[in-house]
GROMACS .gro file of C-alpha atoms in nm:
model
  454
    1MET     CA    1  -0.339  -0.281  -7.047
    2VAL     CA    2  -0.041  -0.083  -6.916
    3TRP     CA    3  -0.117  -0.032  -6.548
    4GLY     CA    4  -0.346  -0.327  -6.471
    5MET     CA    5  -0.715  -0.325  -6.386
    6TRP     CA    6  -0.678  -0.143  -6.054
    7GLY     CA    7  -0.343   0.015  -6.129
    8SER     CA    8  -0.503   0.219  -6.408
    9GLN     CA    9  -0.685   0.412  -6.137
   10PHE     CA   10  -0.349   0.562  -6.042
   11ALA     CA   11  -0.314   0.721  -6.385
   12ILE     CA   12  -0.673   0.844  -6.385
   13TRP     CA   13  -0.667   0.991  -6.036
   14ASN     CA   14  -0.319   1.131  -6.094
   15ARG     CA   15  -0.463   1.343  -6.371
   16ILE     CA   16  -0.777   1.438  -6.180
   17PHE     CA   17  -0.602   1.535  -5.856
   18LEU     CA   18  -0.335   1.732  -6.038
   19SER     CA   19  -0.601   1.911  -6.236
   20LEU     CA   20  -0.782   2.003  -5.916
   21ALA     CA   21  -0.468   2.149  -5.761
   22LYS     CA   22  -0.420   2.522  -5.790
   23HIS     CA   23  -0.311   2.627  -6.138
   24ILE     CA   24  -0.261   2.266  -6.250
   25THR     CA   25  -0.474   2.148  -6.536
   26ASP     CA   26  -0.550   1.874  -6.778
   27ARG     CA   27  -0.715   1.865  -7.117
   28ILE     CA   28  -1.036   1.714  -6.987
   29SER     CA   29  -1.079   1.823  -6.627
   30LEU     CA   30  -1.266   2.058  -6.401
   31VAL     CA   31  -0.999   2.325  -6.419
   32TRP     CA   32  -0.945   2.300  -6.793
   33TYR     CA   33  -1.316   2.310  -6.872
   34GLY     CA   34  -1.368   2.595  -6.624
   35PHE     CA   35  -1.090   2.796  -6.785
   36THR     CA   36  -1.210   2.739  -7.142
   37ALA     CA   37  -1.572   2.806  -7.040
   38TRP     CA   38  -1.464   3.135  -6.888
   39ILE     CA   39  -1.290   3.229  -7.213
   40GLY     CA   40  -1.614   3.138  -7.392
   41GLY     CA   41  -1.801   3.356  -7.145
   42GLU     CA   42  -1.567   3.645  -7.226
   43CYS     CA   43  -1.657   3.598  -7.592
   44VAL     CA   44  -2.027   3.613  -7.504
   45TYR     CA   45  -1.952   3.932  -7.308
   46VAL     CA   46  -1.799   4.083  -7.624
   47ILE     CA   47  -2.114   3.993  -7.819
   48LEU     CA   48  -2.332   4.160  -7.557
   49GLN     CA   49  -2.096   4.458  -7.546
   50SER     CA   50  -2.119   4.496  -7.924
   51TRP     CA   51  -2.496   4.523  -7.886
   52ASP     CA   52  -2.469   4.759  -7.589
   53PRO     CA   53  -2.136   4.944  -7.541
   54ASN     CA   54  -2.260   5.055  -7.197
   55LEU     CA   55  -2.316   4.696  -7.085
   56ASP     CA   56  -2.124   4.737  -6.759
   57GLN     CA   57  -2.346   5.026  -6.661
   58HIS     CA   58  -2.666   4.837  -6.739
   59ILE     CA   59  -2.547   4.530  -6.546
   60PRO     CA   60  -2.416   4.690  -6.224
   61ASN     CA   61  -2.126   4.507  -6.067
   62THR     CA   62  -2.212   4.346  -5.733
   63LEU     CA   63  -1.898   4.133  -5.704
   64ALA     CA   64  -1.605   4.221  -5.481
   65ALA     CA   65  -1.294   4.360  -5.649
   66SER     CA   66  -1.092   4.068  -5.511
   67THR     CA   67  -1.279   3.826  -5.739
   68GLY     CA   68  -1.108   3.978  -6.041
   69THR     CA   69  -1.426   3.993  -6.249
   70THR     CA   70  -1.757   4.176  -6.281
   71SER     CA   71  -2.122   4.080  -6.288
   72ALA     CA   72  -2.142   4.147  -6.663
   73TYR     CA   73  -1.862   3.901  -6.733
   74PHE     CA   74  -2.024   3.645  -6.505
   75VAL     CA   75  -2.350   3.679  -6.699
   76GLY     CA   76  -2.155   3.600  -7.018
   77TYR     CA   77  -2.004   3.296  -6.844
   78VAL     CA   78  -2.346   3.164  -6.741
   79ILE     CA   79  -2.487   3.216  -7.091
   80PHE     CA   80  -2.195   3.025  -7.242
   81MET     CA   81  -2.252   2.735  -6.999
   82LEU     CA   82  -2.619   2.722  -7.106
   83ILE     CA   83  -2.519   2.724  -7.473
   84SER     CA   84  -2.270   2.442  -7.412
   85ALA     CA   85  -2.510   2.222  -7.215
   86PRO     CA   86  -2.687   2.059  -7.514
   87PHE     CA   87  -2.355   1.972  -7.677
   88ALA     CA   88  -2.246   1.778  -7.367
   89TRP     CA   89  -2.537   1.542  -7.428
   90ILE     CA   90  -2.414   1.445  -7.775
   91ARG     CA   91  -2.183   1.145  -7.792
   92PRO     CA   92  -1.827   1.243  -7.894
   93HIS     CA   93  -1.826   1.035  -8.213
   94LYS     CA   94  -2.141   1.212  -8.329
   95LEU     CA   95  -1.980   1.555  -8.303
   96ALA     CA   96  -1.763   1.506  -8.612
   97THR     CA   97  -1.971   1.737  -8.833
   98PHE     CA   98  -1.982   2.002  -8.564
   99PHE     CA   99  -1.604   1.991  -8.525
  100TYR     CA  100  -1.561   2.028  -8.902
  101VAL     CA  101  -1.775   2.341  -8.890
  102ALA     CA  102  -1.610   2.471  -8.572
  103SER     CA  103  -1.260   2.417  -8.712
  104THR     CA  104  -1.348   2.599  -9.035
  105VAL     CA  105  -1.506   2.891  -8.850
  106THR     CA  106  -1.206   2.916  -8.616
  107ILE     CA  107  -0.956   2.920  -8.903
  108VAL     CA  108  -1.151   3.188  -9.091
  109CYS     CA  109  -1.185   3.393  -8.770
  110PHE     CA  110  -0.814   3.378  -8.686
  111LEU     CA  111  -0.701   3.454  -9.041
  112SER     CA  112  -0.940   3.750  -9.059
  113LEU     CA  113  -0.806   3.878  -8.727
  114LEU     CA  114  -0.449   3.845  -8.856
  115ILE     CA  115  -0.522   4.028  -9.183
  116TRP     CA  116  -0.699   4.309  -8.996
  117ALA     CA  117  -0.417   4.345  -8.740
  118LEU     CA  118  -0.145   4.362  -9.006
  119ALA     CA  119  -0.342   4.597  -9.232
  120THR     CA  120  -0.427   4.847  -8.958
  121MET     CA  121  -0.115   4.852  -8.740
  122GLY     CA  122   0.005   5.176  -8.903
  123PRO     CA  123   0.357   5.315  -8.943
  124GLU     CA  124   0.449   5.231  -8.582
  125GLY     CA  125   0.475   4.867  -8.687
  126PHE     CA  126   0.513   4.578  -8.447
  127GLY     CA  127   0.558   4.621  -8.075
  128ASP     CA  128   0.846   4.471  -7.880
  129THR     CA  129   0.662   4.139  -7.841
  130ILE     CA  130   0.871   3.988  -8.120
  131SER     CA  131   1.204   4.153  -8.041
  132SER     CA  132   1.212   4.136  -7.661
  133ALA     CA  133   1.408   3.849  -7.507
  134PRO     CA  134   1.220   3.615  -7.270
  135PRO     CA  135   1.318   3.626  -6.899
  136LYS     CA  136   1.458   3.272  -6.926
  137ALA     CA  137   1.727   3.394  -7.170
  138ALA     CA  138   1.935   3.538  -6.887
  139ALA     CA  139   1.995   3.195  -6.739
  140THR     CA  140   2.039   2.971  -7.041
  141SER     CA  141   2.164   2.958  -7.400
  142VAL     CA  142   1.968   3.018  -7.717
  143GLY     CA  143   1.997   2.646  -7.796
  144TRP     CA  144   1.827   2.546  -7.474
  145LEU     CA  145   1.566   2.818  -7.529
  146MET     CA  146   1.482   2.648  -7.858
  147VAL     CA  147   1.462   2.311  -7.682
  148TYR     CA  148   1.237   2.464  -7.417
  149GLY     CA  149   1.014   2.620  -7.683
  150ILE     CA  150   0.979   2.297  -7.881
  151VAL     CA  151   0.967   2.029  -7.612
  152THR     CA  152   0.816   2.197  -7.307
  153THR     CA  153   0.604   2.479  -7.446
  154THR     CA  154   0.480   2.325  -7.770
  155ILE     CA  155   0.477   1.949  -7.708
  156GLY     CA  156   0.391   2.005  -7.342
  157ALA     CA  157   0.085   2.211  -7.431
  158ILE     CA  158  -0.053   1.932  -7.651
  159SER     CA  159   0.071   1.639  -7.441
  160ALA     CA  160  -0.275   1.579  -7.295
  161GLY     CA  161  -0.409   1.559  -7.649
  162ILE     CA  162  -0.131   1.315  -7.739
  163LEU     CA  163  -0.225   1.091  -7.446
  164ASN     CA  164  -0.599   1.120  -7.519
  165GLN     CA  165  -0.582   1.090  -7.898
  166ASN     CA  166  -0.710   0.733  -7.885
  167ASP     CA  167  -1.040   0.866  -7.745
  168TYR     CA  168  -1.102   1.005  -8.092
  169ALA     CA  169  -0.865   0.806  -8.317
  170ARG     CA  170  -1.053   0.486  -8.232
  171PHE     CA  171  -1.334   0.611  -8.455
  172ALA     CA  172  -1.107   0.627  -8.761
  173LYS     CA  173  -1.213   0.389  -9.039
  174ARG     CA  174  -0.852   0.309  -9.129
  175PRO     CA  175  -0.533   0.332  -8.917
  176ARG     CA  176  -0.373   0.562  -9.173
  177HIS     CA  177  -0.652   0.814  -9.125
  178ALA     CA  178  -0.549   0.871  -8.764
  179ILE     CA  179  -0.179   0.871  -8.855
  180LEU     CA  180  -0.202   1.126  -9.137
  181SER     CA  181  -0.428   1.362  -8.945
  182GLN     CA  182  -0.186   1.376  -8.653
  183ALA     CA  183   0.134   1.378  -8.857
  184ILE     CA  184   0.019   1.664  -9.082
  185ASN     CA  185  -0.263   1.859  -8.921
  186PHE     CA  186  -0.145   1.866  -8.561
  187PRO     CA  187   0.199   2.024  -8.614
  188THR     CA  188   0.075   2.245  -8.899
  189PHE     CA  189  -0.216   2.405  -8.717
  190SER     CA  190  -0.036   2.419  -8.382
  191THR     CA  191   0.243   2.618  -8.546
  192VAL     CA  192   0.012   2.838  -8.752
  193SER     CA  193  -0.213   2.926  -8.457
  194SER     CA  194   0.090   3.016  -8.242
  195VAL     CA  195   0.235   3.238  -8.515
  196ILE     CA  196  -0.099   3.411  -8.567
  197GLY     CA  197  -0.129   3.480  -8.195
  198ILE     CA  198   0.220   3.631  -8.179
  199LEU     CA  199   0.173   3.847  -8.490
  200VAL     CA  200  -0.170   3.977  -8.387
  201THR     CA  201  -0.046   4.067  -8.040
  202ALA     CA  202   0.265   4.238  -8.178
  203ALA     CA  203   0.069   4.422  -8.449
  204THR     CA  204  -0.182   4.564  -8.198
  205GLN     CA  205   0.061   4.636  -7.915
  206ASN     CA  206   0.135   5.000  -8.012
  207ARG     CA  207  -0.238   5.059  -8.068
  208PHE     CA  208  -0.294   5.003  -7.697
  209GLY     CA  209  -0.005   5.214  -7.570
  210GLY     CA  210   0.250   4.933  -7.562
  211GLU     CA  211   0.027   4.683  -7.383
  212ALA     CA  212   0.053   4.331  -7.527
  213VAL     CA  213  -0.299   4.186  -7.531
  214TRP     CA  214  -0.275   3.808  -7.573
  215ASN     CA  215  -0.637   3.720  -7.500
  216PRO     CA  216  -0.855   3.757  -7.817
  217PRO     CA  217  -1.179   3.846  -7.629
  218SER     CA  218  -0.993   4.117  -7.436
  219LEU     CA  219  -0.858   4.252  -7.766
  220LEU     CA  220  -1.207   4.268  -7.916
  221SER     CA  221  -1.349   4.429  -7.602
  222LYS     CA  222  -1.081   4.699  -7.611
  223LEU     CA  223  -1.163   4.776  -7.975
  224ILE     CA  224  -1.531   4.827  -7.890
  225ALA     CA  225  -1.440   5.047  -7.594
  226GLU     CA  226  -1.217   5.257  -7.820
  227SER     CA  227  -1.488   5.316  -8.082
  228PRO     CA  228  -1.827   5.264  -7.914
  229GLY     CA  229  -2.002   5.468  -8.183
  230SER     CA  230  -1.861   5.274  -8.477
  231SER     CA  231  -2.123   5.027  -8.591
  232GLY     CA  232  -1.872   4.863  -8.827
  233THR     CA  233  -1.624   4.792  -8.548
  234ARG     CA  234  -1.896   4.659  -8.322
  235ALA     CA  235  -2.036   4.433  -8.595
  236ALA     CA  236  -1.690   4.296  -8.680
  237CYS     CA  237  -1.614   4.228  -8.314
  238CYS     CA  238  -1.953   4.062  -8.271
  239PHE     CA  239  -1.894   3.818  -8.559
  240ALA     CA  240  -1.539   3.751  -8.444
  241ALA     CA  241  -1.662   3.675  -8.090
  242MET     CA  242  -1.928   3.441  -8.230
  243GLY     CA  243  -1.655   3.253  -8.414
  244LEU     CA  244  -1.456   3.223  -8.092
  245VAL     CA  245  -1.764   3.099  -7.905
  246VAL     CA  246  -1.802   2.818  -8.160
  247SER     CA  247  -1.435   2.726  -8.112
  248GLN     CA  248  -1.487   2.686  -7.735
  249ILE     CA  249  -1.798   2.468  -7.752
  250GLY     CA  250  -1.756   2.092  -7.747
  251ILE     CA  251  -1.442   2.086  -7.531
  252ASN     CA  252  -1.615   1.932  -7.230
  253ARG     CA  253  -1.596   1.554  -7.230
  254GLY     CA  254  -1.643   1.322  -6.934
  255PHE     CA  255  -1.381   1.057  -7.016
  256ASP     CA  256  -1.180   1.084  -6.696
  257LEU     CA  257  -1.475   1.087  -6.457
  258ALA     CA  258  -1.642   0.806  -6.652
  259ALA     CA  259  -1.327   0.597  -6.611
  260THR     CA  260  -1.328   0.636  -6.231
  261PHE     CA  261  -1.679   0.499  -6.164
  262PRO     CA  262  -1.795   0.350  -6.497
  263ARG     CA  263  -2.088   0.171  -6.335
  264TYR     CA  264  -2.239   0.500  -6.219
  265ILE     CA  265  -2.085   0.772  -6.438
  266ASP     CA  266  -2.098   0.754  -6.817
  267ILE     CA  267  -1.950   1.013  -7.054
  268ARG     CA  268  -2.266   1.227  -7.049
  269ARG     CA  269  -2.291   1.231  -6.672
  270GLY     CA  270  -1.918   1.297  -6.646
  271ALA     CA  271  -1.953   1.594  -6.882
  272TYR     CA  272  -2.237   1.751  -6.683
  273ILE     CA  273  -2.064   1.689  -6.351
  274THR     CA  274  -1.753   1.856  -6.491
  275MET     CA  275  -1.963   2.148  -6.610
  276LEU     CA  276  -2.136   2.198  -6.275
  277LEU     CA  277  -1.826   2.158  -6.058
  278SER     CA  278  -1.600   2.371  -6.280
  279VAL     CA  279  -1.737   2.682  -6.108
  280VAL     CA  280  -1.568   2.587  -5.780
  281VAL     CA  281  -1.219   2.631  -5.928
  282ASN     CA  282  -1.285   3.004  -5.981
  283PRO     CA  283  -1.187   3.009  -6.353
  284TRP     CA  284  -1.192   3.390  -6.353
  285GLN     CA  285  -0.897   3.381  -6.116
  286LEU     CA  286  -0.713   3.143  -6.351
  287ALA     CA  287  -0.773   3.384  -6.638
  288ASN     CA  288  -0.625   3.667  -6.431
  289THR     CA  289  -0.311   3.461  -6.361
  290SER     CA  290  -0.289   3.310  -6.708
  291THR     CA  291   0.092   3.325  -6.723
  292ILE     CA  292   0.129   3.079  -6.436
  293PHE     CA  293  -0.166   2.881  -6.564
  294LEU     CA  294  -0.016   2.834  -6.911
  295THR     CA  295   0.326   2.757  -6.765
  296VAL     CA  296   0.182   2.470  -6.565
  297LEU     CA  297  -0.028   2.355  -6.860
  298SER     CA  298   0.288   2.326  -7.070
  299SER     CA  299   0.477   2.169  -6.779
  300TYR     CA  300   0.218   1.896  -6.740
  301SER     CA  301   0.418   1.687  -6.989
  302VAL     CA  302   0.636   1.602  -6.687
  303PHE     CA  303   0.360   1.357  -6.591
  304LEU     CA  304   0.216   1.277  -6.933
  305GLY     CA  305   0.544   1.202  -7.115
  306PRO     CA  306   0.612   0.890  -6.905
  307MET     CA  307   0.252   0.774  -6.952
  308VAL     CA  308   0.272   0.807  -7.330
  309GLY     CA  309   0.613   0.636  -7.335
  310MET     CA  310   0.477   0.337  -7.147
  311MET     CA  311   0.174   0.314  -7.375
  312VAL     CA  312   0.396   0.304  -7.683
  313SER     CA  313   0.639   0.058  -7.522
  314SER     CA  314   0.353  -0.162  -7.406
  315TYR     CA  315   0.178  -0.176  -7.742
  316LEU     CA  316   0.472  -0.198  -7.980
  317VAL     CA  317   0.735  -0.388  -7.780
  318VAL     CA  318   0.589  -0.571  -7.480
  319ASN     CA  319   0.255  -0.671  -7.635
  320LYS     CA  320   0.387  -0.681  -7.994
  321ARG     CA  321   0.070  -0.507  -8.118
  322LYS     CA  322  -0.152  -0.780  -7.974
  323ILE     CA  323  -0.447  -0.687  -7.752
  324ASN     CA  324  -0.677  -0.937  -7.583
  325VAL     CA  325  -0.999  -0.736  -7.604
  326ASP     CA  326  -1.195  -0.987  -7.395
  327ASP     CA  327  -0.954  -0.957  -7.103
  328LEU     CA  328  -0.974  -0.577  -7.104
  329TYR     CA  329  -1.313  -0.625  -6.939
  330ILE     CA  330  -1.231  -0.908  -6.699
  331GLY     CA  331  -1.183  -0.774  -6.348
  332GLY     CA  332  -1.026  -1.080  -6.188
  333ILE     CA  333  -0.727  -1.312  -6.185
  334HIS     CA  334  -0.844  -1.485  -6.503
  335GLY     CA  335  -0.759  -1.178  -6.711
  336ILE     CA  336  -0.407  -1.134  -6.848
  337TYR     CA  337  -0.415  -0.764  -6.754
  338TRP     CA  338  -0.475  -0.841  -6.388
  339PHE     CA  339  -0.099  -0.874  -6.322
  340THR     CA  340  -0.044  -0.867  -5.940
  341ALA     CA  341  -0.362  -0.800  -5.741
  342GLY     CA  342  -0.489  -0.594  -6.034
  343ILE     CA  343  -0.179  -0.375  -6.045
  344ASN     CA  344   0.114  -0.384  -6.286
  345TRP     CA  345   0.383  -0.268  -6.045
  346ARG     CA  346   0.629  -0.235  -6.335
  347SER     CA  347   0.437   0.061  -6.471
  348ILE     CA  348   0.451   0.243  -6.135
  349VAL     CA  349   0.827   0.198  -6.111
  350ALA     CA  350   0.875   0.307  -6.473
  351PHE     CA  351   0.653   0.611  -6.421
  352PHE     CA  352   0.855   0.743  -6.129
  353VAL     CA  353   1.184   0.679  -6.308
  354GLY     CA  354   1.063   0.904  -6.590
  355CYS     CA  355   0.895   1.160  -6.366
  356ALA     CA  356   1.095   1.210  -6.044
  357PRO     CA  357   1.416   1.361  -6.195
  358LEU     CA  358   1.203   1.629  -6.367
  359LEU     CA  359   1.025   1.752  -6.055
  360PRO     CA  360   1.292   2.004  -5.937
  361GLY     CA  361   1.283   2.184  -6.273
  362PHE     CA  362   0.904   2.165  -6.279
  363ILE     CA  363   0.872   2.322  -5.934
  364SER     CA  364   1.117   2.597  -6.029
  365ALA     CA  365   0.922   2.673  -6.349
  366VAL     CA  366   0.599   2.716  -6.155
  367ASN     CA  367   0.756   2.907  -5.865
  368SER     CA  368   1.038   3.130  -5.990
  369GLU     CA  369   1.151   3.197  -5.632
  370ILE     CA  370   1.282   2.840  -5.610
  371ILE     CA  371   1.625   2.815  -5.774
  372VAL     CA  372   1.761   2.484  -5.901
  373SER     CA  373   2.079   2.387  -6.086
  374VAL     CA  374   2.125   2.453  -6.458
  375GLY     CA  375   2.137   2.077  -6.515
  376ALA     CA  376   1.799   2.028  -6.348
  377THR     CA  377   1.655   2.311  -6.558
  378ASN     CA  378   1.793   2.169  -6.882
  379LEU     CA  379   1.661   1.823  -6.798
  380TYR     CA  380   1.320   1.977  -6.732
  381ASP     CA  381   1.340   2.148  -7.073
  382LEU     CA  382   1.358   1.795  -7.218
  383SER     CA  383   1.070   1.680  -6.997
  384PHE     CA  384   0.847   1.508  -7.251
  385VAL     CA  385   1.136   1.348  -7.442
  386TYR     CA  386   1.315   1.229  -7.128
  387GLY     CA  387   0.999   1.098  -6.963
  388PHE     CA  388   0.886   0.926  -7.281
  389VAL     CA  389   1.219   0.749  -7.340
  390ALA     CA  390   1.309   0.671  -6.976
  391SER     CA  391   0.970   0.532  -6.871
  392GLY     CA  392   0.920   0.346  -7.198
  393PHE     CA  393   1.260   0.177  -7.174
  394VAL     CA  394   1.230   0.089  -6.801
  395TYR     CA  395   0.879  -0.049  -6.861
  396PHE     CA  396   1.015  -0.278  -7.132
  397LEU     CA  397   1.319  -0.376  -6.924
  398LEU     CA  398   1.110  -0.470  -6.621
  399HIS     CA  399   0.885  -0.687  -6.838
  400VAL     CA  400   1.196  -0.867  -6.966
  401VAL     CA  401   1.353  -0.920  -6.622
  402PHE     CA  402   1.021  -0.984  -6.441
  403PRO     CA  403   0.788  -1.120  -6.711
  404ALA     CA  404   0.412  -1.133  -6.663
  405LEU     CA  405   0.358  -1.501  -6.747
  406ALA     CA  406  -0.009  -1.484  -6.850
  407LEU     CA  407   0.056  -1.184  -7.071
  408ASP     CA  408   0.363  -1.341  -7.230
  409SER     CA  409   0.171  -1.659  -7.302
  410PHE     CA  410  -0.088  -1.463  -7.499
  411VAL     CA  411   0.166  -1.243  -7.678
  412ASN     CA  412   0.382  -1.537  -7.785
  413ASN     CA  413   0.100  -1.756  -7.917
  414SER     CA  414   0.091  -1.867  -8.279
  415MET     CA  415  -0.136  -1.588  -8.402
  416THR     CA  416   0.021  -1.287  -8.568
  417ALA     CA  417  -0.069  -0.931  -8.467
  418ARG     CA  418  -0.279  -0.886  -8.780
  419GLN     CA  419  -0.462  -1.215  -8.719
  420THR     CA  420  -0.526  -1.113  -8.357
  421MET     CA  421  -0.670  -0.780  -8.468
  422SER     CA  422  -0.895  -0.951  -8.725
  423HIS     CA  423  -1.012  -1.207  -8.468
  424TYR     CA  424  -1.127  -0.951  -8.214
  425ARG     CA  425  -1.266  -0.717  -8.478
  426GLU     CA  426  -1.490  -0.995  -8.606
  427ARG     CA  427  -1.577  -1.093  -8.250
  428TRP     CA  428  -1.669  -0.750  -8.115
  429ASP     CA  429  -1.750  -0.516  -8.403
  430ALA     CA  430  -2.118  -0.445  -8.468
  431VAL     CA  431  -2.276  -0.683  -8.720
  432ASP     CA  432  -2.574  -0.466  -8.808
  433GLY     CA  433  -2.447  -0.114  -8.734
  434SER     CA  434  -2.663  -0.083  -8.421
  435GLY     CA  435  -2.415  -0.200  -8.160
  436ILE     CA  436  -2.231  -0.507  -8.034
  437ASP     CA  437  -2.374  -0.842  -8.131
  438GLU     CA  438  -2.566  -0.976  -7.832
  439GLN     CA  439  -2.466  -1.336  -7.909
  440VAL     CA  440  -2.099  -1.240  -7.889
  441VAL     CA  441  -2.160  -1.084  -7.546
  442VAL     CA  442  -2.334  -1.398  -7.424
  443GLU     CA  443  -2.044  -1.612  -7.546
  444ALA     CA  444  -1.795  -1.385  -7.373
  445VAL     CA  445  -1.985  -1.387  -7.046
  446ASP     CA  446  -2.005  -1.767  -7.051
  447SER     CA  447  -1.641  -1.795  -7.153
  448PRO     CA  448  -1.425  -2.033  -6.943
  449VAL     CA  449  -1.175  -1.752  -6.880
  450GLY     CA  450  -1.426  -1.576  -6.656
  451PRO     CA  451  -1.722  -1.336  -6.673
  452LEU     CA  452  -1.708  -0.985  -6.804
  453LYS     CA  453  -1.732  -0.710  -6.546
  454SER     CA  454  -1.847  -0.435  -6.781
   0.00000   0.00000   0.00000
């Protein structure tokens, strides 16, 4: 609807290619799944270690030191992949109950970890994790540090979820259900989880000789290594690791790959392909360079901000909340979303207007050896906001100056947005709860506007 039938491939492949590049990731990609699966494997390693504190001796390491991991950790990784495999078969909308359970287990696990860390930190108190100034402070003001923390680090880290929220929000029974869950739950739990991570790391820092351990499985593993003979510690770490394993399962979805070749790759196949190919990105190396990894993950809003801005501009302003559902599946000139040769060139121009000025700051953030101006750095700190506003506005402006006639004809017809929604809901929604009405499909295929391609 935004990029055109063939133009949408640009957005899809943009995300896939960037996620394949070194240290660049996306929410649903080979690199992201590989990284999260490796974290899940580390949790499985902790479980095995709690059963056998001498696990590394009983599983001799046959991997080179340059790999940055051991055979025991790799065994945990393989076990986690096998545990995750059945969940990849389940359709996303049927995982709701599982996610309720997983979310509850994760919250209980994190709160328990926080209470334990605060209760046992001793008279030494917190480490310097809270008090130490970040390296970026030397080059910018506290105000811009706050902007960086809010816009780039926080919003940037969830920007992929913001772009993909319609993958899940489309299953909401009422629009307000999706709105309330994102307006309340997303900022609340994002903030709470970040605070818990900071407090737990600070509270345990002096316990480990001043070392700040940010990775929960590494923290649990260190506790077992410190007290291998304590059955209570081992049991607590085992249950905590199980909770973390549950939190990692269900992340793999095949949306992006399914969108590239929908005739051959569905969501299930995309999920299993992602799972199998995720090994090639060496996720253990990503875990060992997590600082750069997380920096790029947060910086990915440089590319996603413009995409979200155009989606909002397209739906609310250009299309006036009207969507021709039939034409979303027409791959030819008869569809209003065909634009020019299947590509909406306005979206490409708008994307680069919102993205290009941010690239110098983005490159400098990933590679600290590259120095850019303070202005470029500050603009990068506003990456999601700038990209969202600039691309959204240019997208709208281009549609005003260079209107898409077929699209405008549909948008400006006599039907209101609410009437349009009701029309297509009645036309396409399941009539018996088992799927799309076959008669509706036949009517659409025989429609004078052209046959459906999917």
